[in-house]
XYZ file of N, CA and C in Angstrom:
627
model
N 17.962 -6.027 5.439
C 18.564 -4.721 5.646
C 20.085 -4.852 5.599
N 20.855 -3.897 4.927
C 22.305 -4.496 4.434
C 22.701 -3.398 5.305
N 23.887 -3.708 5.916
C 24.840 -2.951 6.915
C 26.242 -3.234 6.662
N 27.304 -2.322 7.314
C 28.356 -2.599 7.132
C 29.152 -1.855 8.075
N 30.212 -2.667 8.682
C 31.489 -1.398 9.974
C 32.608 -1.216 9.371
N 32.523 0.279 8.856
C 33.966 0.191 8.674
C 34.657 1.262 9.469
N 36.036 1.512 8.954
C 36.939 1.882 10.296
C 37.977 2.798 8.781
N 38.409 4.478 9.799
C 39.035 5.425 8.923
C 39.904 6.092 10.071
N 40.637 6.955 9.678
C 40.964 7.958 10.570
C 40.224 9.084 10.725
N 39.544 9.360 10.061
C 38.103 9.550 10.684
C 36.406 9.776 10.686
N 35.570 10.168 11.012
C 34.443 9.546 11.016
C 33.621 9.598 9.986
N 33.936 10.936 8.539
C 33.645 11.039 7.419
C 34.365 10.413 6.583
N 35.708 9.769 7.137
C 36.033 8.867 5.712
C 35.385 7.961 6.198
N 35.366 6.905 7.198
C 34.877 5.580 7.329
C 32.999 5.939 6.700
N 32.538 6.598 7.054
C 31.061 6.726 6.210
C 31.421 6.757 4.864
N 32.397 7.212 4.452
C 32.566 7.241 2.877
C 32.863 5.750 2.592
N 33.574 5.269 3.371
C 34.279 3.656 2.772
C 33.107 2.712 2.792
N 31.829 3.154 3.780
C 30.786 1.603 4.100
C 30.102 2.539 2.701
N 30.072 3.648 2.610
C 28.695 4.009 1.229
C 29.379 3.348 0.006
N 30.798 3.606 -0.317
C 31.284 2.955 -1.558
C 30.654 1.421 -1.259
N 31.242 0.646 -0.450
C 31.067 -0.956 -0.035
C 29.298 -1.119 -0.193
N 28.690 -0.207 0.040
C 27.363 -0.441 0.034
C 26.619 0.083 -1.294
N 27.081 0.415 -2.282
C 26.850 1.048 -3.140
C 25.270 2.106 -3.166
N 25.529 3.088 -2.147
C 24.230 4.047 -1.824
C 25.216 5.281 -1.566
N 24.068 6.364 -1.433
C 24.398 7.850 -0.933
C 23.809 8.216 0.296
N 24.586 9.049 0.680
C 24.465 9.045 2.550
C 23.113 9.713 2.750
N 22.041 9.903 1.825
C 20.611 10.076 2.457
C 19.706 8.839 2.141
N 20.519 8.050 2.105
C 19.681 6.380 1.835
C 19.966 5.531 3.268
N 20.820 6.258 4.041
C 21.559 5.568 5.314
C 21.270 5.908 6.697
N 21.729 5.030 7.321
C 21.584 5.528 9.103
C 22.942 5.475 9.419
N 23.848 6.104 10.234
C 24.906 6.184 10.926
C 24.305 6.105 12.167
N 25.643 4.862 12.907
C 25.830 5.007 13.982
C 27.350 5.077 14.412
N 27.847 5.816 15.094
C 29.370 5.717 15.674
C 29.796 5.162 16.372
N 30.536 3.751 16.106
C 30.655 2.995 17.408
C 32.252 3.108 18.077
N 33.268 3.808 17.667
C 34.197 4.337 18.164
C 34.371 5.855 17.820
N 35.214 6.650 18.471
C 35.385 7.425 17.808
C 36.925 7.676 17.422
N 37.667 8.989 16.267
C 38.684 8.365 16.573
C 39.403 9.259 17.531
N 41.308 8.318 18.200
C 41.718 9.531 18.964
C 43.032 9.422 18.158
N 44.076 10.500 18.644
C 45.422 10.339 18.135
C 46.043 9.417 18.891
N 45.796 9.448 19.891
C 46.579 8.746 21.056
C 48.103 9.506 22.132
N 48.840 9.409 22.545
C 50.273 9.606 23.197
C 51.025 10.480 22.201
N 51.139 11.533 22.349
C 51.913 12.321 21.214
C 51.798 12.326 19.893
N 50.037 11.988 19.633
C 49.384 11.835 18.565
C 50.262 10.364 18.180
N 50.844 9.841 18.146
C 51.321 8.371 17.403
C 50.979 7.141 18.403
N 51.639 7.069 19.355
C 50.772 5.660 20.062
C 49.453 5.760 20.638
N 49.123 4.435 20.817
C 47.760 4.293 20.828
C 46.792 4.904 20.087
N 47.473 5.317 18.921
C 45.899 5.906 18.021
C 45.244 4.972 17.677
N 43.698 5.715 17.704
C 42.477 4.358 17.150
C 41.649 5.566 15.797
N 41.701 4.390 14.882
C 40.855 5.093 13.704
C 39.278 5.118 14.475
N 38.312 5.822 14.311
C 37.152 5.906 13.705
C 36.607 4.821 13.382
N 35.261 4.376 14.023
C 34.672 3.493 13.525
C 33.183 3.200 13.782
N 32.466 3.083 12.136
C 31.206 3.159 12.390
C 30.278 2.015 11.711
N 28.836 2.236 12.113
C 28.174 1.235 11.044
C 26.971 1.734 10.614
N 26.966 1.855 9.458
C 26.396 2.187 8.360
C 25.078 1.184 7.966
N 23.612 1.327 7.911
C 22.659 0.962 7.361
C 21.753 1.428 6.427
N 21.615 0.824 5.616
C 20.627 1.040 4.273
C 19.182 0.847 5.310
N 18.931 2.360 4.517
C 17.288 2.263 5.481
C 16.315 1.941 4.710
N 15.346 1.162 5.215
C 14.356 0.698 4.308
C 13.247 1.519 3.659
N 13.165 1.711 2.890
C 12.518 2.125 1.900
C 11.163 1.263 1.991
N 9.617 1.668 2.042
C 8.707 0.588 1.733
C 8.375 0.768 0.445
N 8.320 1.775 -0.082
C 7.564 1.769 -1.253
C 8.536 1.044 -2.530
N 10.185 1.128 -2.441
C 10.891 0.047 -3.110
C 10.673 -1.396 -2.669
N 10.228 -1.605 -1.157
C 10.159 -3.070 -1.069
C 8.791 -3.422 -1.998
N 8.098 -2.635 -1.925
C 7.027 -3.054 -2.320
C 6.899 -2.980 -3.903
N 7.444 -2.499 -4.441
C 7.504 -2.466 -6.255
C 8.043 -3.233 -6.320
N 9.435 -3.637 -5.353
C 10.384 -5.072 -5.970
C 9.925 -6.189 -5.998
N 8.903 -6.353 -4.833
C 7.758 -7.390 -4.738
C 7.151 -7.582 -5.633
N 6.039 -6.892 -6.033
C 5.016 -6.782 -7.092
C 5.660 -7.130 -8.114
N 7.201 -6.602 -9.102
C 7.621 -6.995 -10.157
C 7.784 -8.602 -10.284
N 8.546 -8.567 -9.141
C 8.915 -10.260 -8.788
C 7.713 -11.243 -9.276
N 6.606 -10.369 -8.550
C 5.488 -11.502 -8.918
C 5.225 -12.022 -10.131
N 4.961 -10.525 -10.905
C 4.485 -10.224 -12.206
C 5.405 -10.861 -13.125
N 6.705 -10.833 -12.809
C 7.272 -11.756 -13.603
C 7.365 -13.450 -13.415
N 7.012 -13.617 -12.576
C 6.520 -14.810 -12.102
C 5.499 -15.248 -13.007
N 4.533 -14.393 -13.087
C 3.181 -14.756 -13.959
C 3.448 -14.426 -15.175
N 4.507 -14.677 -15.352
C 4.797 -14.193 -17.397
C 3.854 -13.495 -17.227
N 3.522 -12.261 -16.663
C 2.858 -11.086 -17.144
C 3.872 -9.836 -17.810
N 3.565 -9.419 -18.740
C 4.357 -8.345 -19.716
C 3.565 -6.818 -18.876
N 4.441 -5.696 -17.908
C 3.709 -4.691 -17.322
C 4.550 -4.141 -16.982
N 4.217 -3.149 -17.098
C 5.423 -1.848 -16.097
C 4.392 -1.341 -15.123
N 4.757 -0.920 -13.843
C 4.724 -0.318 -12.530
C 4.948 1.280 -12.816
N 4.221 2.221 -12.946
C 4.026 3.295 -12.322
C 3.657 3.652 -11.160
N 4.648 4.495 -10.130
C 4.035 4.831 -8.903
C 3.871 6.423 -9.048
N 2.713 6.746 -8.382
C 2.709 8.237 -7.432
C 1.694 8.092 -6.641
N 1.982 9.383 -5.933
C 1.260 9.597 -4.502
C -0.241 10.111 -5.152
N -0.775 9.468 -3.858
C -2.246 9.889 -4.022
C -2.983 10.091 -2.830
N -4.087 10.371 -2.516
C -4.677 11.088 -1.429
C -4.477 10.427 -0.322
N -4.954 8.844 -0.252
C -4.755 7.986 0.820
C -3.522 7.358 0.625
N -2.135 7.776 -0.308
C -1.385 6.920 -0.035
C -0.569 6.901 -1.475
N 0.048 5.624 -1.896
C 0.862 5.883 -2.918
C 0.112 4.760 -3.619
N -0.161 4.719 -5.077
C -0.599 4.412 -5.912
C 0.323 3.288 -6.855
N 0.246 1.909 -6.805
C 1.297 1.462 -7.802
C 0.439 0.900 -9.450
N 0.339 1.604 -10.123
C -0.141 1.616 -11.478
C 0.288 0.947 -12.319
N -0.329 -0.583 -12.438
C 0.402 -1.442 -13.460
C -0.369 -1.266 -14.899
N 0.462 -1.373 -15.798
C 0.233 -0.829 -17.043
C 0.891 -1.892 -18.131
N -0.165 -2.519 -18.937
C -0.310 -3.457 -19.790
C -1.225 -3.895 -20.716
N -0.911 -4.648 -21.254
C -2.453 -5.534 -21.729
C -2.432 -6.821 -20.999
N -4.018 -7.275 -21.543
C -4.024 -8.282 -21.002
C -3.940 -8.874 -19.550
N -4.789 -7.876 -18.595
C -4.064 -7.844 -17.489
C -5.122 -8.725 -16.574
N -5.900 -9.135 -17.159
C -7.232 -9.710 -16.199
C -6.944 -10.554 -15.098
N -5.816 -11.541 -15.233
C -5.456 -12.199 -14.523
C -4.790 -11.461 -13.201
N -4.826 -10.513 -13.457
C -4.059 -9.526 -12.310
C -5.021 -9.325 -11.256
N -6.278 -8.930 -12.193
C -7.118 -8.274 -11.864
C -8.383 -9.354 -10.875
N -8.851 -10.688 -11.456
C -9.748 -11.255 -11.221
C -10.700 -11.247 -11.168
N -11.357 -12.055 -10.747
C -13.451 -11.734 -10.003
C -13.653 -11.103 -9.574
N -14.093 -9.623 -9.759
C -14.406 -8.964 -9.092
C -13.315 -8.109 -8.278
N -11.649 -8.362 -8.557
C -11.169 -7.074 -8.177
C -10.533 -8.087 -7.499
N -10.937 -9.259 -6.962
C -10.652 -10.432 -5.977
C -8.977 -10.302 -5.853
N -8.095 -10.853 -7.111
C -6.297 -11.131 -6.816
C -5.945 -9.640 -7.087
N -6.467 -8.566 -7.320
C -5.774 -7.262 -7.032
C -5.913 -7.077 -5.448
N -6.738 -7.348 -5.105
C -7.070 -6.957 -3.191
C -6.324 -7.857 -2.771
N -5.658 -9.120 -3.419
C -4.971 -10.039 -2.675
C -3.880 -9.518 -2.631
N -3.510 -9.431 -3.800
C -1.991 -9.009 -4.207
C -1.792 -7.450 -3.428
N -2.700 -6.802 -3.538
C -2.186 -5.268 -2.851
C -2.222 -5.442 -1.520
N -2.928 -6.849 -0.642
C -2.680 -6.947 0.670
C -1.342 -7.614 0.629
N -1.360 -8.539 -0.122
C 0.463 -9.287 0.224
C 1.354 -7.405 0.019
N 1.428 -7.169 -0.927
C 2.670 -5.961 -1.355
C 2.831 -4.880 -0.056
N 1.499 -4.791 0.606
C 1.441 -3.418 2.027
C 2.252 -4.236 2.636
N 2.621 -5.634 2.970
C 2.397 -6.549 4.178
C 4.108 -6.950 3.865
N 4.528 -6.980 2.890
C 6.156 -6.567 2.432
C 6.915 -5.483 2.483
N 6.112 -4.522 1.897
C 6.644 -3.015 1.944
C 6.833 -2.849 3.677
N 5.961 -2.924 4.459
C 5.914 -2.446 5.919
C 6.475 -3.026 7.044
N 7.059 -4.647 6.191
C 7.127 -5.369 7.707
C 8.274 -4.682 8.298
N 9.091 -3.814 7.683
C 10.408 -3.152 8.389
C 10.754 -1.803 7.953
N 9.554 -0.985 7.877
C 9.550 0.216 7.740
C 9.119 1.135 9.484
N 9.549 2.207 9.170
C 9.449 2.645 10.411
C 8.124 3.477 10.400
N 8.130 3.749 9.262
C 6.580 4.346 9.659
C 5.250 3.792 8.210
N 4.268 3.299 8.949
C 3.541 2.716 7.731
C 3.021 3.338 6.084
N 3.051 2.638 5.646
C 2.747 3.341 3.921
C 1.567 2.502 3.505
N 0.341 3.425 3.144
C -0.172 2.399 2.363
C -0.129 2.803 0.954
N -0.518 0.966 -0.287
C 0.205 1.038 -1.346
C -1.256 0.833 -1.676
N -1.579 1.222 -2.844
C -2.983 0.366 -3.691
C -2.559 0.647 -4.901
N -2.842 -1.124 -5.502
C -2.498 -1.222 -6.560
C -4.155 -1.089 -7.650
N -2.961 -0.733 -8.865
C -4.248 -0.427 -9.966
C -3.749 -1.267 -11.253
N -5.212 -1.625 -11.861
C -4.431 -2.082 -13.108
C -6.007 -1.754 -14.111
N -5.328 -1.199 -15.101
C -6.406 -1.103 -16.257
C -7.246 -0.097 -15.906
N -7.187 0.945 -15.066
C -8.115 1.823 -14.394
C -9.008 0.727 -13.841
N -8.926 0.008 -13.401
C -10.170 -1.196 -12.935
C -10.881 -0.570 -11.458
N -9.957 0.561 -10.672
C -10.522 1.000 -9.494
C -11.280 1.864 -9.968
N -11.284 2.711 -10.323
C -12.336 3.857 -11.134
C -13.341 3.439 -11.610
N -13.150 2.175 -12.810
C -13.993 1.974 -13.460
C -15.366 1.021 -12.460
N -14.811 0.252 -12.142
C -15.015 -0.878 -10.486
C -16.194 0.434 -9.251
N -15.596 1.955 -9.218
C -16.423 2.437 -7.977
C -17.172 3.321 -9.064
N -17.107 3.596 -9.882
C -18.468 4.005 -10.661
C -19.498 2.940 -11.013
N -18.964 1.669 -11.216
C -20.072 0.916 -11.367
C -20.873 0.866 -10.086
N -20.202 0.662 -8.582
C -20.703 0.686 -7.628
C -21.596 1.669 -7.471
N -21.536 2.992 -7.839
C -21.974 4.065 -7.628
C -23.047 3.906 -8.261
N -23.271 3.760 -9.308
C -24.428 3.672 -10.365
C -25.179 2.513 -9.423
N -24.939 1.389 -8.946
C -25.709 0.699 -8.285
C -26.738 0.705 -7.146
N -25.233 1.813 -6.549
C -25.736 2.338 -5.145
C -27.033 3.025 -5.515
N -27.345 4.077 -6.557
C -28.237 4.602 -6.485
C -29.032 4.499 -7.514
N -29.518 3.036 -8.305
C -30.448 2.599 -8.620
C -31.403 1.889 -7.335
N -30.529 1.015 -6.671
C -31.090 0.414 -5.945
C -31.851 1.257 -4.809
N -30.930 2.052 -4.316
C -31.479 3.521 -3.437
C -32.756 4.112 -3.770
N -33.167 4.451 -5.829
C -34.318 4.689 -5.663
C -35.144 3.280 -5.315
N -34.635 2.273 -5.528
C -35.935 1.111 -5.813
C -36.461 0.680 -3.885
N -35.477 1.065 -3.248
C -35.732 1.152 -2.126
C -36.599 1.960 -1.562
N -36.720 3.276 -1.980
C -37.447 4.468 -1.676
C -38.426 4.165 -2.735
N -38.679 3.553 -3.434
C -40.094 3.618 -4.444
C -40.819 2.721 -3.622
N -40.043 1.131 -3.180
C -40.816 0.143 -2.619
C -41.150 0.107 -1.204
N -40.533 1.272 -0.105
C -40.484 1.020 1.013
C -40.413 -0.006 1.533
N -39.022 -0.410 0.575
C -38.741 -1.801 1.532
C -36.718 -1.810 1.272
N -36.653 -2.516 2.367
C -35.200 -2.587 2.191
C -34.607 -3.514 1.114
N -33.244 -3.319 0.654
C -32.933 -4.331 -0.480
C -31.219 -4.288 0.006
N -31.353 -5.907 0.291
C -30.070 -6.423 0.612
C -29.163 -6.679 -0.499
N -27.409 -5.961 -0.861
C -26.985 -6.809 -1.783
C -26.314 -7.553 -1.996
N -25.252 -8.230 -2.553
C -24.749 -9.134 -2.796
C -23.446 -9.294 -2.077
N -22.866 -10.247 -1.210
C -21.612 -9.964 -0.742
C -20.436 -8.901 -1.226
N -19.665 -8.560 -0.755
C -18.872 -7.650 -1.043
C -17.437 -7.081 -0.449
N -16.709 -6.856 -0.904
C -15.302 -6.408 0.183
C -15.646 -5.382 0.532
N -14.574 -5.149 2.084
C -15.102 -4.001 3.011
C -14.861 -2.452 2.203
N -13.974 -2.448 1.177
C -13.450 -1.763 0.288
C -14.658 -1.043 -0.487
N -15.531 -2.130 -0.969
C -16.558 -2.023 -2.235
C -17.819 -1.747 -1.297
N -17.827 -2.323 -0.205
C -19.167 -1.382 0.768
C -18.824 -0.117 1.267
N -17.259 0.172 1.646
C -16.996 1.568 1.783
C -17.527 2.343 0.452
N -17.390 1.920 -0.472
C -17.799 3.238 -1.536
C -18.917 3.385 -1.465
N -20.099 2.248 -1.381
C -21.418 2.506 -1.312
C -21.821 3.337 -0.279
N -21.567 2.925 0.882
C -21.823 3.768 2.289
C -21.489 5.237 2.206
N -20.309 5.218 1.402
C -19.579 6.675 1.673
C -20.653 7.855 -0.161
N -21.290 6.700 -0.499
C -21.821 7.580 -1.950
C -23.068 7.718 -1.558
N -23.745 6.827 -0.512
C -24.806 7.346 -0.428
C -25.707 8.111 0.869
N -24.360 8.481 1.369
C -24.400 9.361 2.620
C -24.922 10.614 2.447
N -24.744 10.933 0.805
C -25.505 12.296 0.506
C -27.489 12.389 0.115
N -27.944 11.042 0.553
C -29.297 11.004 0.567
C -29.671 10.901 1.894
N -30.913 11.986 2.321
C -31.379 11.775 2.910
C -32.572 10.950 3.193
N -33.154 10.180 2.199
C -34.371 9.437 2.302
C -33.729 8.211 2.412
N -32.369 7.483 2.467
C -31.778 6.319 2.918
C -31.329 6.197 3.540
N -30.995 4.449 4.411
C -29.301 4.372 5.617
C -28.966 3.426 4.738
N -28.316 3.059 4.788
C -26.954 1.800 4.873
C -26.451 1.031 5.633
N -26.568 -0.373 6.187
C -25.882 -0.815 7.051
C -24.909 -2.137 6.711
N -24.676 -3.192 7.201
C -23.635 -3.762 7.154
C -24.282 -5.161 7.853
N -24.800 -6.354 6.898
C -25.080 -7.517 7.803
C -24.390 -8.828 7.553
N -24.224 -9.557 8.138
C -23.035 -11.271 7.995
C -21.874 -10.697 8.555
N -21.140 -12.202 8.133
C -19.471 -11.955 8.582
C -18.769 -12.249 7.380
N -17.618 -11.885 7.647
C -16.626 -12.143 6.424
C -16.535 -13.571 5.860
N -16.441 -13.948 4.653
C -16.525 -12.756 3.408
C -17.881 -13.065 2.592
N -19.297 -13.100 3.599
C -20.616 -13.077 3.108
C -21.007 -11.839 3.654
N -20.279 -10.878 3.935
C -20.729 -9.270 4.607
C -21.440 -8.900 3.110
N -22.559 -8.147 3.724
C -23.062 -7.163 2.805
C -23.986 -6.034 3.431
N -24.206 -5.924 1.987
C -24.687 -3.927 2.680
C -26.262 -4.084 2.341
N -27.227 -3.785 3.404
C -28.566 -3.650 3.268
C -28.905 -2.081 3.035
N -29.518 -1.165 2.035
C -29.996 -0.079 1.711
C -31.202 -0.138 1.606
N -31.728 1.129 2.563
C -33.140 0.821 3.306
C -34.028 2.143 3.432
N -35.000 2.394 3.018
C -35.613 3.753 3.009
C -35.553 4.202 4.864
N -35.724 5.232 4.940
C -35.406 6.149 5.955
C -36.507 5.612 7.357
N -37.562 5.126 6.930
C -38.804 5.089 7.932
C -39.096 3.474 8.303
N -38.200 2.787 7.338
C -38.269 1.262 7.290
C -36.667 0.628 7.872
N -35.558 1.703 8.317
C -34.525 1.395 9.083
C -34.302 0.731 10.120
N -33.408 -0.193 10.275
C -33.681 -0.419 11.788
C -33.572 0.585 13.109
């Protein structure tokens, strides 16, 4: 966090002198006044300029793109960063080819990487942001496949009256299942192991625990 004290005759020039020195505009900043000024003895002795200190306020969603680029260029990856807001939060949209390595097993170094980037963006923000990163539409494409799963298996559950456990999963990728197949009533959903062998058992209605 970059700061600076400077000192004017009075309290709008010295904010003007730390924004030049800081190269920002005064809605990027915090003021605090740590003198103020006076004239002094017949306005000439003892006068004291004005004096304040000026902080660049943190921004998370810049810490967190400056991060992510950093990386990406790290990984000789060729990508640009699109951000916008989205329902749960702000969206950072990397856009390229070739991006698999971004992406991984199963979604695996995007969930890594979008936990390191929250965990930068926030450590000195005042109020939390969350960031999720995307690359290749891989989240879309990633919870429709889930979806389609959720409810194959859902009927094969309800055909066999029997439960069908599936395959480990992030808490992320069982949220979509849980939350897609909340609209059947002939199934539950639950949640068995510990991290990161958690998975989701889908179970006809009369064969639940």
């Amino acid at each position: 966090m970059k700061k600076v004290v400077a000192a004017a005759k009075t309290i709008d020039d010295a904010v003007r002198k730390a924004l030049e020195e800081l190269g920002v505009t005064r809605d990027k900043v915090s003021v605090r006044v740590l003198e103020e000024p006076s004239r002094g003895l017949f306005g000439l002795i003892g006068s004291r300029d004005a004096k304040v200190e000026v902080e660049v306020n943190v921004d998370p969603v810049d810490q967190g793109l400056a991060f992510l680029l950093d990386v990406l260029a790290n990984m000789n990856v060729d990508a640009r960063v699109e951000t916008r807001p989205v329902e749960d939060g702000i969206l950072f949209d990397i856009q390229g080819t070739n991006l698999g390595i971004i992406i991984g097993r199963r979604g695996q170094t995007l969930d890594s990487l979008q936990y390191l980037v929250n965990v930068v963006a926030n450590r000195h923000a005042d109020k939390h942001v969350r960031i999720i990163l995307d690359a290749e539409n891989y989240r879309t494409r990633r919870k429709e496949t889930l979806e389609q799963l959720a409810e194959r298996v859902a009927k094969k559950a309800v055909a066999t009256r029997r439960s069908v456990r599936l395959e480990p999963m992030s808490a992320a990728e069982r949220k979509v299942i849980h939350s897609f197949l909340q609209k059947r009533a002939d199934v539950v959903t639950y949640s068995e192991g510990d991290e990161p062998n958690r998975c989701i058992v889908i179970a006809p209605k009369e064969a639940s625990r």
